[in-house]
Coordinates of N, CA and C in Angstrom, one line a residue:
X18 N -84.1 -270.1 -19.8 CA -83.0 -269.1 -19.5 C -83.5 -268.3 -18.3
X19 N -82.4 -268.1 -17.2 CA -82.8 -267.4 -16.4 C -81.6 -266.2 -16.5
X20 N -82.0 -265.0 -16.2 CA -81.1 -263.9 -16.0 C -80.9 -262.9 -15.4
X21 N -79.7 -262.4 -15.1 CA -79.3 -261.8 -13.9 C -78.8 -260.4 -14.3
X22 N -78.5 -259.2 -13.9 CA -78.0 -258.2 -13.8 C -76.9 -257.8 -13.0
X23 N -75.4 -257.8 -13.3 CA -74.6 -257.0 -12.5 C -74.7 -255.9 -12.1
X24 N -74.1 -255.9 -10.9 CA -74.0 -254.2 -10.0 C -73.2 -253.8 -10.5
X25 N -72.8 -252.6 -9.7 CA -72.1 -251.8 -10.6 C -70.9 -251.7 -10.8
X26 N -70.5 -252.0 -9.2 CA -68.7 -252.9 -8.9 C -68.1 -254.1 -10.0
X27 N -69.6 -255.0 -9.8 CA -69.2 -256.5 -10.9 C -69.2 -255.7 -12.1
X28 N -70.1 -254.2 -12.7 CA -69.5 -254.2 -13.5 C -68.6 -253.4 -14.6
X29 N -68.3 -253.0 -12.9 CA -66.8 -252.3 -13.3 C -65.8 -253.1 -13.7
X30 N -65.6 -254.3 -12.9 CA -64.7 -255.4 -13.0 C -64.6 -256.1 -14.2
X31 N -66.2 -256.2 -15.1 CA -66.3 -256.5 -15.9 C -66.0 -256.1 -17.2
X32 N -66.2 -254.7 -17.2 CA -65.9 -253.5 -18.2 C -64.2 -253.2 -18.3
X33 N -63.4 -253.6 -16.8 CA -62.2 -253.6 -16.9 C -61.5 -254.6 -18.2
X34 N -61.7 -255.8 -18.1 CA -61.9 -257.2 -18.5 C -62.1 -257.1 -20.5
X35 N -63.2 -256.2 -20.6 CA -63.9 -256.1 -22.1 C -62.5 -254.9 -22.6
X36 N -62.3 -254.0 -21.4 CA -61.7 -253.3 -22.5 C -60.4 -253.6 -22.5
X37 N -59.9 -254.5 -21.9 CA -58.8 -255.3 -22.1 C -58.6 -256.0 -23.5
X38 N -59.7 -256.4 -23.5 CA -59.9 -257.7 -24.4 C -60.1 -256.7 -25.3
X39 N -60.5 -255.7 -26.0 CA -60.7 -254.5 -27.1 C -59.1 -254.3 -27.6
X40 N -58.7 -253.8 -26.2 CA -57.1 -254.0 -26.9 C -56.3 -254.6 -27.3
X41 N -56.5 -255.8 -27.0 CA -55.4 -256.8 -27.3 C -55.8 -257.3 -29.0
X42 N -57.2 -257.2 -29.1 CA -57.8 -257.0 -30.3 C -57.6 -256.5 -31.8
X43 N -57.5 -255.1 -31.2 CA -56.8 -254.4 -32.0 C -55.3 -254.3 -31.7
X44 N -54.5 -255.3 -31.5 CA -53.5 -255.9 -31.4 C -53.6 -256.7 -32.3
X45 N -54.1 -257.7 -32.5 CA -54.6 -258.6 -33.2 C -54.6 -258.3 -34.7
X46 N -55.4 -257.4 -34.9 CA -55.9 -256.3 -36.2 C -54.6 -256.0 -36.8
X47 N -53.4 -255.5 -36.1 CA -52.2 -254.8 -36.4 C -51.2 -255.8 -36.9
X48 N -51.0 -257.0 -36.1 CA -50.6 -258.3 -36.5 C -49.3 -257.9 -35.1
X49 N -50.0 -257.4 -34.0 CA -48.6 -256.9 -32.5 C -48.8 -257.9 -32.0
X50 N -49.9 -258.6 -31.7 CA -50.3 -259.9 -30.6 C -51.0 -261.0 -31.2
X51 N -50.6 -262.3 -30.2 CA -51.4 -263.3 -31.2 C -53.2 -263.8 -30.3
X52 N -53.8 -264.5 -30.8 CA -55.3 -264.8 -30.4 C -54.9 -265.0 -29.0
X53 N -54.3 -266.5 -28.8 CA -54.5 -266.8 -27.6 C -54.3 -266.1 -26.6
X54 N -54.1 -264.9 -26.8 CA -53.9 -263.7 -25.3 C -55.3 -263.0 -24.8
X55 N -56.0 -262.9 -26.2 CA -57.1 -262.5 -26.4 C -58.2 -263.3 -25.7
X56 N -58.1 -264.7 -26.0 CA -58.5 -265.5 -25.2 C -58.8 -266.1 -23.6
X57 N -57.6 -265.3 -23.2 CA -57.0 -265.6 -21.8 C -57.9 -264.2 -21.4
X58 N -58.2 -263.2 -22.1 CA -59.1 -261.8 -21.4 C -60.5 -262.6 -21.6
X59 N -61.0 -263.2 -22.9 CA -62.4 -263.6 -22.6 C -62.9 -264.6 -21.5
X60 N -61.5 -265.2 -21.3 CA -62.0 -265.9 -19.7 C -62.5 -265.4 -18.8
X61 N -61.4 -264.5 -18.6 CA -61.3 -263.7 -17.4 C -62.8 -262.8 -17.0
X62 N -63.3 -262.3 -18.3 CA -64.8 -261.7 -18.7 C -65.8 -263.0 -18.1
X63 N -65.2 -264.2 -18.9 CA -66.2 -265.2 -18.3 C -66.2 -265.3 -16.7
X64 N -65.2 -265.6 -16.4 CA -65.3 -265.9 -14.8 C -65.8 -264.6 -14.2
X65 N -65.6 -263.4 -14.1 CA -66.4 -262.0 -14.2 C -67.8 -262.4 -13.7
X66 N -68.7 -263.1 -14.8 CA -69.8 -263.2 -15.2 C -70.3 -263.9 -13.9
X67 N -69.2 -265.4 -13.7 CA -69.8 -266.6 -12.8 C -69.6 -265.8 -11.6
X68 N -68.7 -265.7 -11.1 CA -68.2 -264.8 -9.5 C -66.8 -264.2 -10.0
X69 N -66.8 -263.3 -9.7 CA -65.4 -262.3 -9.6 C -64.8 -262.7 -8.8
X70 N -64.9 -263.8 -8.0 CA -63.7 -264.5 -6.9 C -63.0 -265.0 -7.6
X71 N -63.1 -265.7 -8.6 CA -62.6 -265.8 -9.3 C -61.8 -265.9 -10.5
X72 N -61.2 -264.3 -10.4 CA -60.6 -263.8 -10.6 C -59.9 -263.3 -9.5
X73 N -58.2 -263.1 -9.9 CA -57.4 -262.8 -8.3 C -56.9 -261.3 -8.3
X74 N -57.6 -261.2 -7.1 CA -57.4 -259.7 -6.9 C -58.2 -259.1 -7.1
X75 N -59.6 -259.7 -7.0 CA -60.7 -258.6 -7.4 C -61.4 -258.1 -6.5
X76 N -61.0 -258.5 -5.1 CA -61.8 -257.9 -3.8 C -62.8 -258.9 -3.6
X77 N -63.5 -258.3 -2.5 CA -65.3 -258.6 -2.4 C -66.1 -258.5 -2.7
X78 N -66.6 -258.2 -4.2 CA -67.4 -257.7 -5.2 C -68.3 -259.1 -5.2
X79 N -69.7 -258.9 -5.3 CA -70.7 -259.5 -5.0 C -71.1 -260.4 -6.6
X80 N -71.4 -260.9 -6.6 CA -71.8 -262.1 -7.8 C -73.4 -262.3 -8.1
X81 N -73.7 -261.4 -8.8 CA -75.0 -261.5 -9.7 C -75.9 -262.7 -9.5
X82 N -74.9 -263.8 -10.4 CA -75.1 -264.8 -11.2 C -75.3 -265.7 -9.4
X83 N -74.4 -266.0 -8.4 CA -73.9 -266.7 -7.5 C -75.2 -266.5 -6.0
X84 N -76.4 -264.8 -6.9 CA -77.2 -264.7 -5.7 C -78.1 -265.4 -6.3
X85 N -78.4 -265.3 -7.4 CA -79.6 -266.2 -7.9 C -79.7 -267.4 -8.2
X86 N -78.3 -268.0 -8.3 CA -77.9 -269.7 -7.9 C -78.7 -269.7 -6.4
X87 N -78.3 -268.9 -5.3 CA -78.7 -269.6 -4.0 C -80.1 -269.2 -3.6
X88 N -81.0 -268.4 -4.4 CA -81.9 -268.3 -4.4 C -82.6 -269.2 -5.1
X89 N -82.5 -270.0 -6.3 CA -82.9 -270.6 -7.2 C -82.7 -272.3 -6.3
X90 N -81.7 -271.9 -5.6 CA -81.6 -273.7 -5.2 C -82.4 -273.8 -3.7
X91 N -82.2 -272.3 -3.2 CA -83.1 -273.2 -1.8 C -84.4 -273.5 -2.2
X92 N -85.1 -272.7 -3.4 CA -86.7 -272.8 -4.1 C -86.3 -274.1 -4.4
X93 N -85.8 -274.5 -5.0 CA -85.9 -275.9 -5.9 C -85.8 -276.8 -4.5
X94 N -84.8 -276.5 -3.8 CA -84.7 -277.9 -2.9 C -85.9 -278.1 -2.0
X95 N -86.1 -276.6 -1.2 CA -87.6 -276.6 -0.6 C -89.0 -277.3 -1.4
X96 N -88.6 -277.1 -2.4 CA -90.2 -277.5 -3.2 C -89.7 -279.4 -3.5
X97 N -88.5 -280.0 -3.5 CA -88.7 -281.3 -3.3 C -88.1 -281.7 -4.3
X98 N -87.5 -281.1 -5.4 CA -86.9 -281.3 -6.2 C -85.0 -282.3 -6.0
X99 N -84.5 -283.4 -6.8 CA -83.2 -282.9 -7.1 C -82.7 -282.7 -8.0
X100 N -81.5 -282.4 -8.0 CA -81.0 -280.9 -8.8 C -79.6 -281.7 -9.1
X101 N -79.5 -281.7 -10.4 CA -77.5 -281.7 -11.1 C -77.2 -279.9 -11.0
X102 N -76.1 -279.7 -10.8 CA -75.6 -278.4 -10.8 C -74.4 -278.3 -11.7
X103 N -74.0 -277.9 -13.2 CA -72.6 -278.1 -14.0 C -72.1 -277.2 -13.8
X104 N -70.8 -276.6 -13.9 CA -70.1 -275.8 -14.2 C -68.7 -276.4 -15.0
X105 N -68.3 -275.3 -15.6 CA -67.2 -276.0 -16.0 C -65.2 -275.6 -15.2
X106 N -65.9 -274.6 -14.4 CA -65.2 -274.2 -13.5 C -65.3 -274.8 -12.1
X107 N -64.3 -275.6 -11.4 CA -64.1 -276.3 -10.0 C -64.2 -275.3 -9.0
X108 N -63.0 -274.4 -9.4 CA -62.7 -273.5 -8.7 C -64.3 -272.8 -8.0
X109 N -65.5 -272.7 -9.1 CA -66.7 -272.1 -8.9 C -67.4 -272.7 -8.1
X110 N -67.2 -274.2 -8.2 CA -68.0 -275.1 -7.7 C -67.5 -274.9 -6.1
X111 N -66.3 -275.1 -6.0 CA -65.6 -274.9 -4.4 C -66.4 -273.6 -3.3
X112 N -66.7 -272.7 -4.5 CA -67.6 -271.5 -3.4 C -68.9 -272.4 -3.4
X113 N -69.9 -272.6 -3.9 CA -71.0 -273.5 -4.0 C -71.0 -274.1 -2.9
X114 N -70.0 -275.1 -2.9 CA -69.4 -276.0 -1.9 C -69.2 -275.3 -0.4
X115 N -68.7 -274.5 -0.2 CA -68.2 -274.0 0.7 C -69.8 -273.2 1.6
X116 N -70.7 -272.9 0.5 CA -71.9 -272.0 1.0 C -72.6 -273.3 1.1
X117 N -72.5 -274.1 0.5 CA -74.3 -275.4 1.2 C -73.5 -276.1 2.7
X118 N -72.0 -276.4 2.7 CA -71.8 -276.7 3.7 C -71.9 -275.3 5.1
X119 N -71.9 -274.3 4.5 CA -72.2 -273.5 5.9 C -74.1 -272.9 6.2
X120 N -74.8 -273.8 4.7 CA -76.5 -274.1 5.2 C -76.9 -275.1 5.8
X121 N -75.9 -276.2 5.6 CA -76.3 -277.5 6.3 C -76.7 -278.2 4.8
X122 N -76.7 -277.9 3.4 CA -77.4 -278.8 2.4 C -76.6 -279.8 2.1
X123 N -77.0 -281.2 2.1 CA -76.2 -282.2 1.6 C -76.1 -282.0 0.2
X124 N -75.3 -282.7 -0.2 CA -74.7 -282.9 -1.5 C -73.7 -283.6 -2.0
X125 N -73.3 -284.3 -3.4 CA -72.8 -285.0 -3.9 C -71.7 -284.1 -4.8
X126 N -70.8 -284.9 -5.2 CA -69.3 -283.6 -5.9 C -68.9 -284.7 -6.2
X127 N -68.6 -284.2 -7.5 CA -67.9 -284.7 -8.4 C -66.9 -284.5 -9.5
X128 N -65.8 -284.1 -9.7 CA -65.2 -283.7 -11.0 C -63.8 -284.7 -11.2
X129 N -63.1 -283.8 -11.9 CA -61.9 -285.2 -13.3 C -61.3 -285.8 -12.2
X130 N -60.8 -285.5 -10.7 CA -60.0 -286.2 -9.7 C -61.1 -286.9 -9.1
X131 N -62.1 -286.9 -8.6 CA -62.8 -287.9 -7.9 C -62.4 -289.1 -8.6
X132 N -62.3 -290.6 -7.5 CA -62.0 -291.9 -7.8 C -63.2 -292.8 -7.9
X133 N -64.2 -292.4 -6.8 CA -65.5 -293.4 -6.7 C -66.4 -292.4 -7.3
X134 N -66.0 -292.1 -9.0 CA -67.3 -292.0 -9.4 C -68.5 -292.3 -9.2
X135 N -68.9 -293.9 -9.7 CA -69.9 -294.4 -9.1 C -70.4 -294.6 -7.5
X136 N -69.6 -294.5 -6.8 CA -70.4 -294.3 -5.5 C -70.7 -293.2 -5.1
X137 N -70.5 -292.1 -5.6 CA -71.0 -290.9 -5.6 C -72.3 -290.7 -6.2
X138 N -72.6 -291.6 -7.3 CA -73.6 -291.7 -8.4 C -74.1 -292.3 -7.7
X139 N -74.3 -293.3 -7.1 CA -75.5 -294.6 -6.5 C -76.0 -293.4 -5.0
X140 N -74.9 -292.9 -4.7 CA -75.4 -292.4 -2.7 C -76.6 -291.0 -3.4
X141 N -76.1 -290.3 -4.6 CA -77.3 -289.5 -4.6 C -79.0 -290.2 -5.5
X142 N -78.6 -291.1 -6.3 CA -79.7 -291.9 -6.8 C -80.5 -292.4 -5.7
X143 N -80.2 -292.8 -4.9 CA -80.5 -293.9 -3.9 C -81.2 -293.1 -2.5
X144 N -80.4 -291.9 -1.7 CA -80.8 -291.3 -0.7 C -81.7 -289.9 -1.1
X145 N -83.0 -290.0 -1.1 CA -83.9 -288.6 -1.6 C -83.2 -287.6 -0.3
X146 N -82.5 -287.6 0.9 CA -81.9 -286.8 1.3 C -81.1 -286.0 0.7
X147 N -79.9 -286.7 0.1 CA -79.4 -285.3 -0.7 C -80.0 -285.5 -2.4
X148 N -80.2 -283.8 -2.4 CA -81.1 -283.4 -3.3 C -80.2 -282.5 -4.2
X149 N -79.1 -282.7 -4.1 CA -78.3 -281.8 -5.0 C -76.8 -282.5 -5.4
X150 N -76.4 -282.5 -6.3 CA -75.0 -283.4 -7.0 C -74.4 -282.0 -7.7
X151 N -73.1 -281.6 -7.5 CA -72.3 -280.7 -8.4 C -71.3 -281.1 -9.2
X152 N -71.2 -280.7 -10.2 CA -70.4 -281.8 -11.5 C -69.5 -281.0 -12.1
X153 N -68.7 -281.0 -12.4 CA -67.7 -280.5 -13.5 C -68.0 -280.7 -15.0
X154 N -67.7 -279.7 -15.7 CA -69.0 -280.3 -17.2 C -67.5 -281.3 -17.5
X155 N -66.5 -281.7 -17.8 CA -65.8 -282.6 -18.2 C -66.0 -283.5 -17.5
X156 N -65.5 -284.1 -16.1 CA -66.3 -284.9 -15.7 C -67.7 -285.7 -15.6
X157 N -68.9 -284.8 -15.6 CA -70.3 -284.9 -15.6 C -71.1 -285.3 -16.5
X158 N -70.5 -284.9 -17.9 CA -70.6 -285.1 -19.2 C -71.1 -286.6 -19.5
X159 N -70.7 -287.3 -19.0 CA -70.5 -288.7 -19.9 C -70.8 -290.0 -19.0
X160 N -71.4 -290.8 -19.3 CA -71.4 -292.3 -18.6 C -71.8 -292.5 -17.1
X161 N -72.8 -291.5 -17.0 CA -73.3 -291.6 -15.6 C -75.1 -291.0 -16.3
X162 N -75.3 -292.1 -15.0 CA -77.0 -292.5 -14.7 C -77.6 -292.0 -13.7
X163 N -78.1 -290.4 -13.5 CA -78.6 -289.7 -12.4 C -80.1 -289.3 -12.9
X164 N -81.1 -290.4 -12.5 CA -82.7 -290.7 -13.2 C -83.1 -290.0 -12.1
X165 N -82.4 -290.0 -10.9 CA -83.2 -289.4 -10.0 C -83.7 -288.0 -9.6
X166 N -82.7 -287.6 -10.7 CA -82.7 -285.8 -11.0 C -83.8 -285.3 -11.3
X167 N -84.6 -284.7 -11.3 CA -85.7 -283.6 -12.2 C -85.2 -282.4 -12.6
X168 N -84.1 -281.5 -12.0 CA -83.3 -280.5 -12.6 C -82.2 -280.4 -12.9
X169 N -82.3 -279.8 -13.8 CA -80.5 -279.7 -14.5 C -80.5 -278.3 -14.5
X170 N -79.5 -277.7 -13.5 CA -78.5 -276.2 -14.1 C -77.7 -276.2 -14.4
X171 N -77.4 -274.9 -15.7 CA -76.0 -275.1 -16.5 C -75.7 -273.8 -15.9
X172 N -74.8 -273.5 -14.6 CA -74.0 -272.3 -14.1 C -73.5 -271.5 -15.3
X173 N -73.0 -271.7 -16.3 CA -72.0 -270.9 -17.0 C -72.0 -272.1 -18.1
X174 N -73.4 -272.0 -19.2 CA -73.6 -272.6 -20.1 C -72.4 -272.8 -21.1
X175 N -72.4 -274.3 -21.6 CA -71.0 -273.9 -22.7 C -71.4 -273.6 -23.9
X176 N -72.7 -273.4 -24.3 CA -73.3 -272.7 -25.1 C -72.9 -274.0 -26.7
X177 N -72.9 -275.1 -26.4 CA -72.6 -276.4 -27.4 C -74.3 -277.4 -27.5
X178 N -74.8 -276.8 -28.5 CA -76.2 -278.0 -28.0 C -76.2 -279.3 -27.8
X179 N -75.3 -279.5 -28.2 CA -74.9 -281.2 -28.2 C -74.1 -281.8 -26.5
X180 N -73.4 -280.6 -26.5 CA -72.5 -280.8 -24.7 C -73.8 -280.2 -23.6
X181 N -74.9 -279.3 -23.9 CA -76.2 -279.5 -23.5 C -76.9 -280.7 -23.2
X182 N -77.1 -281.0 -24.1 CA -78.3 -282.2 -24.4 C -77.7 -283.5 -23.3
X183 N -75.9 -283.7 -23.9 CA -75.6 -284.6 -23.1 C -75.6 -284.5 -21.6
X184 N -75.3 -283.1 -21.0 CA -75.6 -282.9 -19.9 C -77.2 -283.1 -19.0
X185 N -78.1 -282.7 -19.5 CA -79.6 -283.3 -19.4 C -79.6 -284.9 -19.4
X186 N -79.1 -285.4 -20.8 CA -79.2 -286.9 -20.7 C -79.1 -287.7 -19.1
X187 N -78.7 -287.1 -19.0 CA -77.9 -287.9 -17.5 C -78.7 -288.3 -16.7
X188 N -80.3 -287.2 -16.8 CA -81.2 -287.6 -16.3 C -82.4 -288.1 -16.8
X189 N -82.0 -288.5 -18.2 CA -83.3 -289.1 -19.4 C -83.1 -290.6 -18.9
X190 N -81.9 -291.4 -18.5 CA -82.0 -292.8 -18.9 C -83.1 -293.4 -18.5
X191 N -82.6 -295.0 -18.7 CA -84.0 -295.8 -18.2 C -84.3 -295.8 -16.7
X192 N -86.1 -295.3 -16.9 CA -86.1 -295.3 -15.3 C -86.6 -294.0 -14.9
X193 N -86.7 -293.3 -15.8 CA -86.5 -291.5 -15.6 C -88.2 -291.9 -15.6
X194 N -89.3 -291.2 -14.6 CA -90.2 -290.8 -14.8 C -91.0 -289.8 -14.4
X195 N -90.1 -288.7 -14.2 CA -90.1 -287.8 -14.4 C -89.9 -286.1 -15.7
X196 N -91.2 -284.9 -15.5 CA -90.4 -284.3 -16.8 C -88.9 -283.7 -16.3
X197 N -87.7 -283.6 -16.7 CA -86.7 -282.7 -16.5 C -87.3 -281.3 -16.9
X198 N -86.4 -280.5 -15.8 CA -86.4 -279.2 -16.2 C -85.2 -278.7 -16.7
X199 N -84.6 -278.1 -17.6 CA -83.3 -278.0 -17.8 C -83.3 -276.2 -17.8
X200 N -82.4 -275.9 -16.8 CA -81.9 -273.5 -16.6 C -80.8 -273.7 -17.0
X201 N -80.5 -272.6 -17.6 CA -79.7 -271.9 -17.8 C -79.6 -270.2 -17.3
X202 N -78.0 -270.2 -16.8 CA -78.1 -269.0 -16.2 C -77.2 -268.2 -16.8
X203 N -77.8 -267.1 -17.1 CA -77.0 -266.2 -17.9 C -76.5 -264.7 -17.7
X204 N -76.0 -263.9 -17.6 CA -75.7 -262.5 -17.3 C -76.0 -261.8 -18.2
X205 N -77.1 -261.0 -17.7 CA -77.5 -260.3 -19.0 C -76.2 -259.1 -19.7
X206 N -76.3 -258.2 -20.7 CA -75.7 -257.6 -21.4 C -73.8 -257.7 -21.4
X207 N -73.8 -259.2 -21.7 CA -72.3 -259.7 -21.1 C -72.0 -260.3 -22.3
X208 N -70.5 -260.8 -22.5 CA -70.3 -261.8 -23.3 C -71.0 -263.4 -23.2
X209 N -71.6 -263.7 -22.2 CA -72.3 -264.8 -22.1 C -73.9 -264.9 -23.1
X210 N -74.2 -263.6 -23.3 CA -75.3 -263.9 -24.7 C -74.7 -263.5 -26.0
X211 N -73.3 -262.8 -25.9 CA -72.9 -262.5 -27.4 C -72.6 -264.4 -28.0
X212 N -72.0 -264.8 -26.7 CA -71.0 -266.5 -26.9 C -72.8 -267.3 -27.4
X213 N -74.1 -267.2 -26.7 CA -75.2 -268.1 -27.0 C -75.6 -267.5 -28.2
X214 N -75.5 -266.4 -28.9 CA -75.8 -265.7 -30.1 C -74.9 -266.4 -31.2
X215 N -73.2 -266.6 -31.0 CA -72.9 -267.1 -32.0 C -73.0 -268.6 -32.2
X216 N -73.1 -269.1 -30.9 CA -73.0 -270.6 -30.8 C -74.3 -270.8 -31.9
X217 N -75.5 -270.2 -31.6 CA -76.5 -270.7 -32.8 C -76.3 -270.9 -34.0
X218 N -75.1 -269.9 -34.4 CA -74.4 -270.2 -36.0 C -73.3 -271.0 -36.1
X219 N -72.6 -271.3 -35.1 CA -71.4 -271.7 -35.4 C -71.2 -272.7 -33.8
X220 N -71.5 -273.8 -34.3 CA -71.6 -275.0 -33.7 C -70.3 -275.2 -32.7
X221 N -69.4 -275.1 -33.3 CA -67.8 -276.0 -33.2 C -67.1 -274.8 -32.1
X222 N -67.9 -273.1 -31.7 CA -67.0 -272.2 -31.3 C -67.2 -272.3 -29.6
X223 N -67.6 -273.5 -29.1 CA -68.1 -274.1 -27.8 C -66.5 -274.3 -27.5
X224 N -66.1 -275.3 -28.5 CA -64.4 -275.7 -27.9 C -64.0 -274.9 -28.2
X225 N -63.8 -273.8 -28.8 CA -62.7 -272.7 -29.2 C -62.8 -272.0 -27.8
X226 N -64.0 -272.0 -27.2 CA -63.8 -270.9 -26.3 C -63.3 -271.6 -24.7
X227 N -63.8 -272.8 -24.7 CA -63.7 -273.7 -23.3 C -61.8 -274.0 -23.3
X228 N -61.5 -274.5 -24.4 CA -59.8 -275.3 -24.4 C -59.2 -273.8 -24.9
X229 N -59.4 -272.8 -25.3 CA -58.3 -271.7 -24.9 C -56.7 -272.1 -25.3
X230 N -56.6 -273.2 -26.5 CA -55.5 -273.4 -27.1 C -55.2 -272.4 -28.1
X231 N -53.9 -272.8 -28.1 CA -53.2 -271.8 -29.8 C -54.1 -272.1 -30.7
X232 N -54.2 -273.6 -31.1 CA -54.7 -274.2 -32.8 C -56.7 -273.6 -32.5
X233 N -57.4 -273.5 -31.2 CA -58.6 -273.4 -31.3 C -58.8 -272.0 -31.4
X234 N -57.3 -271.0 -30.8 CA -58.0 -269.4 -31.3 C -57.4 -268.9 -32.8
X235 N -57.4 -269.9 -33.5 CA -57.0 -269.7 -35.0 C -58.0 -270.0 -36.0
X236 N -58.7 -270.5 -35.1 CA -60.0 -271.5 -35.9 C -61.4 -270.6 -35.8
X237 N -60.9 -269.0 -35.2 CA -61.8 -268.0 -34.7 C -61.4 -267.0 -35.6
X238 N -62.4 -266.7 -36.2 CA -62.0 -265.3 -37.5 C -62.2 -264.3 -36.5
X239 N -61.4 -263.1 -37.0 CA -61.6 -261.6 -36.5 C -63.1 -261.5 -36.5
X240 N -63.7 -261.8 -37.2 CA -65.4 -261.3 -37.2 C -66.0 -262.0 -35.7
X241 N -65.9 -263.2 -36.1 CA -66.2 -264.0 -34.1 C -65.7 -262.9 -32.9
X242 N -64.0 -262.8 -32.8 CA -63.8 -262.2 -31.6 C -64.5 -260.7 -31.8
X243 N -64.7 -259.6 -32.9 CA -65.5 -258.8 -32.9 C -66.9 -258.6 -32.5
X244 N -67.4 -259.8 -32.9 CA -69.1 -259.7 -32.0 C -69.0 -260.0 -30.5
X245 N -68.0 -260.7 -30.3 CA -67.9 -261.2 -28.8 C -68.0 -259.8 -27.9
X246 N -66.7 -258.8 -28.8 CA -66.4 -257.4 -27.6 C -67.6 -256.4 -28.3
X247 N -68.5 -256.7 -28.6 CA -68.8 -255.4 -29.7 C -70.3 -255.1 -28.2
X248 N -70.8 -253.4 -28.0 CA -71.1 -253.6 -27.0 C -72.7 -253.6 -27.6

């Protein structure tokens, strides 16, 4: 686990976001509003966490989590390493995207609309030049062979050990002889350690929080969304 500290702007933005999500809560409590509204603020907290760009309308406010990504990757790429990078946000990935093409770092992209999966998969296996692949965790997840990795970062962990593990896989198959490293980045004093606190108890609350449906924020007791806001 690696972790970061928001300023004081990110966490203003962020505290806006929490006590949003407090009220709608005790909305909730009253029987005035239903979960999934509730839900739509813990995103918003989430994205907070990854960059505040993402969120609209939040200005220029600087990204914690987004300095120690590019700190963390030019180390790793300098020292020789390559690198899977997940997120489960595109949108997040697009700034990523946007900053290695104005360092000059090659790289591979990937998420649910790419067509030549696999040739995306064989050009980074194959060329030790590019040393970095960015993935969408729905995309990235599943049925792809990247042996040539040694690191795996999970930008905005989904906190599922199992959607974990599969994510690493990707660089266990046959052929790997290498150890993986697997980071995780996290924001400190945020909803992103209350969400890794509960996930340890409660396996299944990975999809409740990623799909943000009606039927998955019903499947969340008051006691869940209370640890999430509790400070």
């Amino acid at each position: 686990l690696l972790y970061c500290e928001m300023d004081d702007a990110q966490r203003e933005l962020y505290n806006r976001f929490l006590q949003e999500s407090r009220q709608k809560f005790s909305w909730i409590k009253s029987g005035s509003a239903g979960r999934f509204e509730l839900l739509s603020s813990l995103l918003r907290m989430r994205q907070v966490c990854c960059d505040p760009a993402l969120v609209e309308g939040s200005g220029n406010i600087r990204s914690a989590k987004m300095d120690l990504l590019k700190e963390l990757l030019l180390e790793t790429i300098d020292s020789g390493h390559k690198v899977l990078l997940f997120s489960q946000f595109t949108s997040l990935l697009a700034i990523v995207r946007s900053w290695l093409d104005s360092e000059g770092i090659l790289y591979e992209y990937l998420d649910g609309s790419t067509k030549d999966r696999m040739e995306r998969v064989d050009s980074f296996n194959q060329h030790p030049e590019i040393p970095l692949f960015l993935l969408s965790l729905k995309a990235g997840g599943l049925g792809l062979n990247l042996t040539s990795a040694d690191t795996v970062i999970l930008y905005d962990p989904w906190w599922n050990p199992a959607a974990e593990a599969q994510a690493a896989d990707r660089t266990h198959r046959i052929g790997q002889t290498r150890n993986v490293n697997i980071i995780k980045l996290l924001v400190k004093d945020s909803v992103e350690e209350k969400v890794l606190e509960l996930q340890r108890r409660k396996a299944d609350l990975f999809n409740d929080l990623v799909e943000a449906s009606a039927e998955s924020a019903a499947s969340m007791s008051l006691e869940d969304f209370e640890f999430l806001l509790r400070d």
